[in-house]
PDB file of C-alpha atoms in Angstrom:
ATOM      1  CA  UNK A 135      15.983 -23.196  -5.721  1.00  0.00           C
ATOM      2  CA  UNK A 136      16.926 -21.795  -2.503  1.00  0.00           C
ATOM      3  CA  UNK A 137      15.530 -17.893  -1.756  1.00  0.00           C
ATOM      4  CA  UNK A 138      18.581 -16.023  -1.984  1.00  0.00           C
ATOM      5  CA  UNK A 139      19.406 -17.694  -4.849  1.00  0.00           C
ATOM      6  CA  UNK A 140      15.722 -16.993  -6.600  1.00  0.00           C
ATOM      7  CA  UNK A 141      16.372 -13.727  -5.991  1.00  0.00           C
ATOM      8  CA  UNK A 142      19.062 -13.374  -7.564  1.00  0.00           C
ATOM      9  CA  UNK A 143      18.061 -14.870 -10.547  1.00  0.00           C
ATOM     10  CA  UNK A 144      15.139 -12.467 -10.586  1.00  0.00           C
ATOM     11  CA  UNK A 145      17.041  -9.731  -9.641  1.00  0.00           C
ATOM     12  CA  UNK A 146      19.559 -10.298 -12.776  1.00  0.00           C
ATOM     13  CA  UNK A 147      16.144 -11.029 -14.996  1.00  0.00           C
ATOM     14  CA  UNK A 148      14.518  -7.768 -14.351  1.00  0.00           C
ATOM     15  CA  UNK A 149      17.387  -5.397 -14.072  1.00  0.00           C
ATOM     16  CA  UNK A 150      20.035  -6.754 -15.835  1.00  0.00           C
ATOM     17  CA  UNK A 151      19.601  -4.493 -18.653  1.00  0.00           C
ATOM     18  CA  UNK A 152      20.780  -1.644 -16.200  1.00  0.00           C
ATOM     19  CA  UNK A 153      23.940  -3.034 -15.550  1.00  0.00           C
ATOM     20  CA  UNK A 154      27.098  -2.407 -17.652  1.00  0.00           C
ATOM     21  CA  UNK A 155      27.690  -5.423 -19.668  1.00  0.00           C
ATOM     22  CA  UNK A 156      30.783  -6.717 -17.082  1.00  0.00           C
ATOM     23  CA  UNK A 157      28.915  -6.424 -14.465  1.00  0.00           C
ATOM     24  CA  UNK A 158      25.881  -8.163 -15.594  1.00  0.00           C
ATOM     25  CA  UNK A 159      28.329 -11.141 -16.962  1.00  0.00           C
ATOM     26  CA  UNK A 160      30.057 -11.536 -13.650  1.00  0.00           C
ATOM     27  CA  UNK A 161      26.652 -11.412 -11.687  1.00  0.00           C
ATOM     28  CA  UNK A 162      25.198 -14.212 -14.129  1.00  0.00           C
ATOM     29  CA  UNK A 163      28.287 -16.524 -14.286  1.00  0.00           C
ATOM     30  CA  UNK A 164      28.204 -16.518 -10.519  1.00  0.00           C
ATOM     31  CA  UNK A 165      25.001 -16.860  -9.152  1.00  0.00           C
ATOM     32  CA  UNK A 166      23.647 -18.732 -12.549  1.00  0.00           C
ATOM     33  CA  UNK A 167      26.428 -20.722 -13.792  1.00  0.00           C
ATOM     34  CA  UNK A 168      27.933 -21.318 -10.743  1.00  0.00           C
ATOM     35  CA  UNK A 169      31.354 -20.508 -11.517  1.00  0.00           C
ATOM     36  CA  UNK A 170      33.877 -19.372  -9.117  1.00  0.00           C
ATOM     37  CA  UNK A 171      35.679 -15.793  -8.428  1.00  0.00           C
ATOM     38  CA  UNK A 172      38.607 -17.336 -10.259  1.00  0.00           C
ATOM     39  CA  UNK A 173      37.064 -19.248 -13.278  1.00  0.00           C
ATOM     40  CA  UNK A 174      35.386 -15.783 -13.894  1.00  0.00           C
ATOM     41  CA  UNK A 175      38.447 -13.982 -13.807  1.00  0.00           C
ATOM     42  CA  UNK A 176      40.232 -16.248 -15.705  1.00  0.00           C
ATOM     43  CA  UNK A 177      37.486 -16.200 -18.369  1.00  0.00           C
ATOM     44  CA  UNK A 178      36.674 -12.369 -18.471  1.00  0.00           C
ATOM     45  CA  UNK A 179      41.059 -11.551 -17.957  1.00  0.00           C
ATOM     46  CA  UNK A 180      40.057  -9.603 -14.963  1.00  0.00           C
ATOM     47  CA  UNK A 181      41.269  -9.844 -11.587  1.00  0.00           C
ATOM     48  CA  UNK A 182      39.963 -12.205  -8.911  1.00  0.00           C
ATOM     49  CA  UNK A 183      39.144  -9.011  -6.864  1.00  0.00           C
ATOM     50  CA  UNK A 184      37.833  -7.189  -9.909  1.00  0.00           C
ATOM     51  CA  UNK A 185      35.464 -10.026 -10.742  1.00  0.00           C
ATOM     52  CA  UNK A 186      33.998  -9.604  -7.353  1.00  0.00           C
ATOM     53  CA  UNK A 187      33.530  -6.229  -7.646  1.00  0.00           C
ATOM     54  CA  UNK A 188      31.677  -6.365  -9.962  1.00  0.00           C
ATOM     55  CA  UNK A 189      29.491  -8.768  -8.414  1.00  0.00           C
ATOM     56  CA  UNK A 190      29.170  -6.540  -5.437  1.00  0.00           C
ATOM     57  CA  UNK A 191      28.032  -3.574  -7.253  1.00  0.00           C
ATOM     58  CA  UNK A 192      25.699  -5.281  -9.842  1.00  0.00           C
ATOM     59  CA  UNK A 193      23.976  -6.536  -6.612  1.00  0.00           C
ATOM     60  CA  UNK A 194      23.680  -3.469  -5.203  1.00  0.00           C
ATOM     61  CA  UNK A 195      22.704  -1.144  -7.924  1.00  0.00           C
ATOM     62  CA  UNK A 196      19.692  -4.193  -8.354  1.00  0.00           C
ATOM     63  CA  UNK A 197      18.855  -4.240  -4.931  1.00  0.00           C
ATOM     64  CA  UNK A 198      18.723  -0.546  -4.964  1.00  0.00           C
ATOM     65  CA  UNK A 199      16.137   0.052  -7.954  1.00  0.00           C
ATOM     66  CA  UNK A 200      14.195  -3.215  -6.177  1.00  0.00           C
ATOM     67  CA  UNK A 201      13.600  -1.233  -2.885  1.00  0.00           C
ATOM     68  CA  UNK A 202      12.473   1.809  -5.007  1.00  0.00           C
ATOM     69  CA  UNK A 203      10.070  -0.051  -7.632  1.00  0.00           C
ATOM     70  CA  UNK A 204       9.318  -2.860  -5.632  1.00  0.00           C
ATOM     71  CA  UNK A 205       8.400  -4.579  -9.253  1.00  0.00           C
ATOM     72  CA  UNK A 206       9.941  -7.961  -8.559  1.00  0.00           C
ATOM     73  CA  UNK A 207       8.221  -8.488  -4.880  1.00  0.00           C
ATOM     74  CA  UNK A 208       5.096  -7.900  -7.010  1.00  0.00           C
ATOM     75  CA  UNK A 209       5.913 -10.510  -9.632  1.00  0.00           C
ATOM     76  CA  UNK A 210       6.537 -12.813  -6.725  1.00  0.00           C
ATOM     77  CA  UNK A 211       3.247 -12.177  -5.033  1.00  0.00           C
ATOM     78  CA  UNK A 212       1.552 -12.302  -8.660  1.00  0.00           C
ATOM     79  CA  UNK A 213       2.898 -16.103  -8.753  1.00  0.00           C
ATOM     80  CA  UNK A 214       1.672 -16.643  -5.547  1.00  0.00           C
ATOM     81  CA  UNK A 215      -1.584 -15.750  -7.013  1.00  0.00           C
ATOM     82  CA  UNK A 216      -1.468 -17.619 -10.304  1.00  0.00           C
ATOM     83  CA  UNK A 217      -0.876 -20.710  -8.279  1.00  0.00           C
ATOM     84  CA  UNK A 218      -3.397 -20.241  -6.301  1.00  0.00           C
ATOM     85  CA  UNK A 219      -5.592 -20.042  -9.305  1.00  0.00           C
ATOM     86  CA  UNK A 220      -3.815 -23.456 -10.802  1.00  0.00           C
ATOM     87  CA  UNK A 221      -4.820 -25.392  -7.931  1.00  0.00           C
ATOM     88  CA  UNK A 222      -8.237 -23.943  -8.740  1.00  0.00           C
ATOM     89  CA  UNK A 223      -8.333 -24.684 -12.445  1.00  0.00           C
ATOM     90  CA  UNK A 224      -7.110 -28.512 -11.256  1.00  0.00           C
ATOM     91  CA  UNK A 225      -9.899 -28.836  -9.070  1.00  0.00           C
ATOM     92  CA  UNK A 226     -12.296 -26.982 -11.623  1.00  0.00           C
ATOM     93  CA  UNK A 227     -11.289 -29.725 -14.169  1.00  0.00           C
ATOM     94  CA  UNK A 228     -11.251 -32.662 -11.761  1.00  0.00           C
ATOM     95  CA  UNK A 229     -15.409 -31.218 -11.132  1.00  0.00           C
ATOM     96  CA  UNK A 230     -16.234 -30.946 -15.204  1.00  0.00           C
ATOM     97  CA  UNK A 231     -16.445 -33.173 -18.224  1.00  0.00           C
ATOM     98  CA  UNK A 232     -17.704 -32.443 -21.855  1.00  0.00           C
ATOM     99  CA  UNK A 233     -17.262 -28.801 -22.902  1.00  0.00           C
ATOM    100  CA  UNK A 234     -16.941 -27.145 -19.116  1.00  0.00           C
ATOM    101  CA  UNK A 235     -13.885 -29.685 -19.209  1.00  0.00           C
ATOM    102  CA  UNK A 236     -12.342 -28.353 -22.229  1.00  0.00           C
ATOM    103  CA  UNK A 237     -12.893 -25.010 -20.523  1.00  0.00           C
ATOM    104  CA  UNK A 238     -11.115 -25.543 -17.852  1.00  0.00           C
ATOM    105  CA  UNK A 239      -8.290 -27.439 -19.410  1.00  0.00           C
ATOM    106  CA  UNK A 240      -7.879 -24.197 -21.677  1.00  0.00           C
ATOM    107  CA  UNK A 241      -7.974 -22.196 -18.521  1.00  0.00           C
ATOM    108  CA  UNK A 242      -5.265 -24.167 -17.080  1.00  0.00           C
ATOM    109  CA  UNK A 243      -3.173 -23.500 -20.308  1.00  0.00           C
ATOM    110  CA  UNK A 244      -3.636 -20.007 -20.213  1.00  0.00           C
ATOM    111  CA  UNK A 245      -2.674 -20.191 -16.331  1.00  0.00           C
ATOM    112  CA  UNK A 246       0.696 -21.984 -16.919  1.00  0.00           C
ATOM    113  CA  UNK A 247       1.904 -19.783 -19.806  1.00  0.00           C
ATOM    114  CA  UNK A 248       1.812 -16.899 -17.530  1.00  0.00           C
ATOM    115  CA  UNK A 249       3.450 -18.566 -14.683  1.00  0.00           C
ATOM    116  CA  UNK A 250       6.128 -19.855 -17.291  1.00  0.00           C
ATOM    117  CA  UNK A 251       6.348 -16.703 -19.131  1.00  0.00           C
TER     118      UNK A 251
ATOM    119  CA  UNK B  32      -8.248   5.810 -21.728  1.00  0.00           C
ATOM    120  CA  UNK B  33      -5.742   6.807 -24.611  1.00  0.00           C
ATOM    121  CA  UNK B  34      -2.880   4.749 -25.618  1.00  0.00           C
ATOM    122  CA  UNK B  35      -0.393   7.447 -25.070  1.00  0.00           C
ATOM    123  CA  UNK B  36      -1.896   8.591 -21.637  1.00  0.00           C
ATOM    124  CA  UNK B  37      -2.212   5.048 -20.196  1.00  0.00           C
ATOM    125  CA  UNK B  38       1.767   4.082 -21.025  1.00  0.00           C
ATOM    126  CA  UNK B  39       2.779   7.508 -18.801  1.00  0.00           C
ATOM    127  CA  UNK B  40       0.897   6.393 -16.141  1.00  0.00           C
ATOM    128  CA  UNK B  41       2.217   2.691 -16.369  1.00  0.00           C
ATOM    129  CA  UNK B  42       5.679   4.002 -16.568  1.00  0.00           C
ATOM    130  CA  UNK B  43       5.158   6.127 -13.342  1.00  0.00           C
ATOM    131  CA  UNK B  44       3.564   3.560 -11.460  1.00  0.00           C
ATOM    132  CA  UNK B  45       6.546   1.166 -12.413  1.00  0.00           C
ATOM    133  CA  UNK B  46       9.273   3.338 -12.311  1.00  0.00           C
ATOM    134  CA  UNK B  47       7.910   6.925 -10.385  1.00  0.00           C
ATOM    135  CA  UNK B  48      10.430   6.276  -7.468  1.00  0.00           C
ATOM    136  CA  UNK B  49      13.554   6.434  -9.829  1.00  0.00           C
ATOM    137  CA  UNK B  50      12.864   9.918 -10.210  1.00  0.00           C
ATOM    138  CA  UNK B  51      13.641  13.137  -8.519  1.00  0.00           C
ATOM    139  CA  UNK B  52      10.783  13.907  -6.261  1.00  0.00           C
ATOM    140  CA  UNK B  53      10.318  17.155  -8.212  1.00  0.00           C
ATOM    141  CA  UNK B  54       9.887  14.971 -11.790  1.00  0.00           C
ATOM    142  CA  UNK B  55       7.754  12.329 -10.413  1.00  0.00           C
ATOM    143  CA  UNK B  56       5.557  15.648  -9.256  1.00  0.00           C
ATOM    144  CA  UNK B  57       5.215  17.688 -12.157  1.00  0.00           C
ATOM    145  CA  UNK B  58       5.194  14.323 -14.100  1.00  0.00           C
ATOM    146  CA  UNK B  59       2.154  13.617 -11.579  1.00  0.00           C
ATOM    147  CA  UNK B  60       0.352  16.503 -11.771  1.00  0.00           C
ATOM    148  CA  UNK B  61       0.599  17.203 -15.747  1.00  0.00           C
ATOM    149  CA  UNK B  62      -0.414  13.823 -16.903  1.00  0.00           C
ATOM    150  CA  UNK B  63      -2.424  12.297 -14.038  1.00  0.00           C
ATOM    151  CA  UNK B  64      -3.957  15.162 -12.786  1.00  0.00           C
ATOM    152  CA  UNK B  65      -3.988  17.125 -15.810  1.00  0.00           C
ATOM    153  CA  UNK B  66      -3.282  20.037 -14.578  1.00  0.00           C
ATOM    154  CA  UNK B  67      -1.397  22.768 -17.100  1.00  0.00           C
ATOM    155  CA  UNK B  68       2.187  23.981 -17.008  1.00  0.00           C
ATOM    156  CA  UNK B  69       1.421  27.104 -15.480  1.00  0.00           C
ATOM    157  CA  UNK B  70      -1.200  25.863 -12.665  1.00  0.00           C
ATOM    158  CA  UNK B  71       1.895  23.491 -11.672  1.00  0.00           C
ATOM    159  CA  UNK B  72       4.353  26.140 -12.163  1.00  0.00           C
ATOM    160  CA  UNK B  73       2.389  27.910  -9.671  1.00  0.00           C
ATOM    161  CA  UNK B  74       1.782  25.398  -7.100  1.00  0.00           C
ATOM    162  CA  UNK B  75       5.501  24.330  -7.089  1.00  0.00           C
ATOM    163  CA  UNK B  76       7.063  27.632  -7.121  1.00  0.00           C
ATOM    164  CA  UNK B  77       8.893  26.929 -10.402  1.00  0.00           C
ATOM    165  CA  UNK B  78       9.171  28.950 -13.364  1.00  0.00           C
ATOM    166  CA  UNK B  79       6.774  27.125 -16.468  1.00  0.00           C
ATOM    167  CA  UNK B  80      10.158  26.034 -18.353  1.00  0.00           C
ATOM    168  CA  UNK B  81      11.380  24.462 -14.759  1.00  0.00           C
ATOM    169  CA  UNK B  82       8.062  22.355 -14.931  1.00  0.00           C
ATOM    170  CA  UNK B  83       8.581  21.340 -18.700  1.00  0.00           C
ATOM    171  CA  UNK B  84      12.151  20.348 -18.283  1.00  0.00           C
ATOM    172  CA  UNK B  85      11.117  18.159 -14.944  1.00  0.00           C
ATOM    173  CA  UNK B  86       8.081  16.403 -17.291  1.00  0.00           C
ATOM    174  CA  UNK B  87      10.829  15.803 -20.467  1.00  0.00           C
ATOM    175  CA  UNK B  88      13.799  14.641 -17.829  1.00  0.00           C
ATOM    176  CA  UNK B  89      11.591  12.430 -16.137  1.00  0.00           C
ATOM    177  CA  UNK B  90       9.647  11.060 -19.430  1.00  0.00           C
ATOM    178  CA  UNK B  91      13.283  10.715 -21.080  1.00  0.00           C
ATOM    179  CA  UNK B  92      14.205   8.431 -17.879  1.00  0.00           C
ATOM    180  CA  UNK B  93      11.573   6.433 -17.476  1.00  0.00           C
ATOM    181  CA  UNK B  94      11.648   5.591 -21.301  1.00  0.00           C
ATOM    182  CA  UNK B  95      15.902   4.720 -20.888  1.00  0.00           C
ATOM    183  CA  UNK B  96      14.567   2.449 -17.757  1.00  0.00           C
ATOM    184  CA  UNK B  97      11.876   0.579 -20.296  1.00  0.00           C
ATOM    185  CA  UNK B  98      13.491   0.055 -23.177  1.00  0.00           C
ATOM    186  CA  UNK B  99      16.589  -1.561 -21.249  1.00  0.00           C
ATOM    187  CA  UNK B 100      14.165  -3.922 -18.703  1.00  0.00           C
ATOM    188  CA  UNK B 101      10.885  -3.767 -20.921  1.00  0.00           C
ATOM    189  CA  UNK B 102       9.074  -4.254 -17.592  1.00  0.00           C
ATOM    190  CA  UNK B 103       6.047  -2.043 -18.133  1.00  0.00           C
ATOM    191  CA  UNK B 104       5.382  -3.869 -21.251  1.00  0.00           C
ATOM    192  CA  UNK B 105       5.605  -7.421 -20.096  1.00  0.00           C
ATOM    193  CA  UNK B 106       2.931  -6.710 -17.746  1.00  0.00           C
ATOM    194  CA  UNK B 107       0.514  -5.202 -20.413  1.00  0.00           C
ATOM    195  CA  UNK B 108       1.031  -8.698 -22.323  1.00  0.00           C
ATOM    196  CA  UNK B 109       0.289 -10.411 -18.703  1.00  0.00           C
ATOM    197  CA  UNK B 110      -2.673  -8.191 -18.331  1.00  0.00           C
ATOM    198  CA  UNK B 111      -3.757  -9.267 -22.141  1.00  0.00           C
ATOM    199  CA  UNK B 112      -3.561 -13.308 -21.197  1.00  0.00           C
ATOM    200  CA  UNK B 113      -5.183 -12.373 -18.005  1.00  0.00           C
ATOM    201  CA  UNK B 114      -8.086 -10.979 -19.777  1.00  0.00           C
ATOM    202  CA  UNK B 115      -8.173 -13.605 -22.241  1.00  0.00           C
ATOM    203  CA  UNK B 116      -8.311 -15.955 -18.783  1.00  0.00           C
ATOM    204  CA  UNK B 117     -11.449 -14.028 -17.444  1.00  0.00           C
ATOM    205  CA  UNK B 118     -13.317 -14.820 -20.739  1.00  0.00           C
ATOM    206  CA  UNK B 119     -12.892 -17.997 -20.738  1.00  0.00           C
ATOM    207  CA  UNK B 120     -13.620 -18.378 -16.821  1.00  0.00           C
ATOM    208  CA  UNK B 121     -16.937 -16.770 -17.410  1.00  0.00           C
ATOM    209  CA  UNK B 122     -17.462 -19.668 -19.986  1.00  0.00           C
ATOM    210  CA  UNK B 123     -16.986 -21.747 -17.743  1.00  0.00           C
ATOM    211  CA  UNK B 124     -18.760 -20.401 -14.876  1.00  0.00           C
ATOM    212  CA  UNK B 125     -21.843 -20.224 -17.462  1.00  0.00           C
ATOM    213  CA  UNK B 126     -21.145 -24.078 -18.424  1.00  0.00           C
ATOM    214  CA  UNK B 127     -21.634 -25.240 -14.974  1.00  0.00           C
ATOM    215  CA  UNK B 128     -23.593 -25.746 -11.620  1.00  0.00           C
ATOM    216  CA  UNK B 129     -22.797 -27.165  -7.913  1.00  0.00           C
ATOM    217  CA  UNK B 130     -19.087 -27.555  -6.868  1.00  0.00           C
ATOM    218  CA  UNK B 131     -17.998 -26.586 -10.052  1.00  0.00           C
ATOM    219  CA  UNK B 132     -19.550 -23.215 -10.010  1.00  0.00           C
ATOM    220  CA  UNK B 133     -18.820 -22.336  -7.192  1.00  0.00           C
ATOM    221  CA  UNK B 134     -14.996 -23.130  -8.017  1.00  0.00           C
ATOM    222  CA  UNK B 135     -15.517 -21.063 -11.316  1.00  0.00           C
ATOM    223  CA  UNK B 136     -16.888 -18.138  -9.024  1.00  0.00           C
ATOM    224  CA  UNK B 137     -13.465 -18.114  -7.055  1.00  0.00           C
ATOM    225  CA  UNK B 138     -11.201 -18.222  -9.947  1.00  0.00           C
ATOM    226  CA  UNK B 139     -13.011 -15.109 -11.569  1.00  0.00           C
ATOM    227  CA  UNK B 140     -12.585 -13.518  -8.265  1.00  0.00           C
ATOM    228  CA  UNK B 141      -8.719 -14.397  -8.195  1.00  0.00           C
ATOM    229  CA  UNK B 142      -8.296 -12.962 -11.978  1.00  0.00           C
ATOM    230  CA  UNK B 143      -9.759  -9.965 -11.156  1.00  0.00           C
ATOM    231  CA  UNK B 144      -8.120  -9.416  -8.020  1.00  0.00           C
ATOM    232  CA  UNK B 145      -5.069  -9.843 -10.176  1.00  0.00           C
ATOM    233  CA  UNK B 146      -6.265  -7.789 -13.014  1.00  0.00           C
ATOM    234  CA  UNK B 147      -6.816  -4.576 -10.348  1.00  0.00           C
ATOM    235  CA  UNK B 148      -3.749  -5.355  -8.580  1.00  0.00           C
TER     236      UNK B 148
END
């Protein structure tokens, strides 16, 4: 996935729930489902222009609570981490056997739910 | 810390700069740093009620912002698998010797770093 588009994607995840319900549907069919201006309008019975509009400001009013909170930079450096720490838990389980490997192989478990979740 | 106490600081922390600066102040200075309505009604050259109605407005708002996103309490779950991850990286650090402990020293070190941060 491409940065801008990762964004986006985390953007809509995190702050969605601010949006009014059009906006958040044109945003998502967009950037998500890949849909163009005009499938979206024809789907939602709004304008072309309308549809992007909407788009626009649902950007916007994300990007603007992002550069207040910061909370989804801090996500992305909290992945940054937990991979870090999954490389660690590899090598950790590649250096163990018998219980220590079990361990670590729980470790690792408990390390890829949170970067899933 | 109390239950109650530590969810007004998490939802400051997340959400602080969506406030007025006067909210996130009185918000600040009643629940962080304790002080009473009237020492902050002093300080800020507000009337008492002026510093209540700040606390409830911004309280009210940073609630609205949580129960749309649910931000503040996805990362309390995080912080619960992260502690559950620490446990079981002391196991390990206790199960082994060499290489291995060494690696289990580091990923301790990473889960705390993301436990304070």
């Amino acid at each position: 996935m491409e940065d801008g588009r990762l964004m986006r994607s985390m953007l809509l995840d995190f702050y969605g729930e601010l949006l009014t319900q059009r906006q958040r549907q044109c945003f998502d069919l967009h950037y998500n489902e890949d849909l163009s201006l005009s499938e979206i309008a024809e789907q939602c019975g709004v304008s072309r222009q309308g549809v992007w509009d909407n788009i626009r400001r649902a950007e916007a009013a994300m990007q603007a609570v992002e550069e207040k909170t910061g909370l989804v930079a801090r996500f992305l450096e909290q992945q940054r981490l937990l991979s870090r720490l999954r490389d660690q838990a590899l090598r950790l389980r590649d250096q163990t056997q018998g219980p220590a490997r079990a361990t670590a192989e729980e470790l690792l478990r408990g390390i890829d739910a949170l970067i899933g979740g």
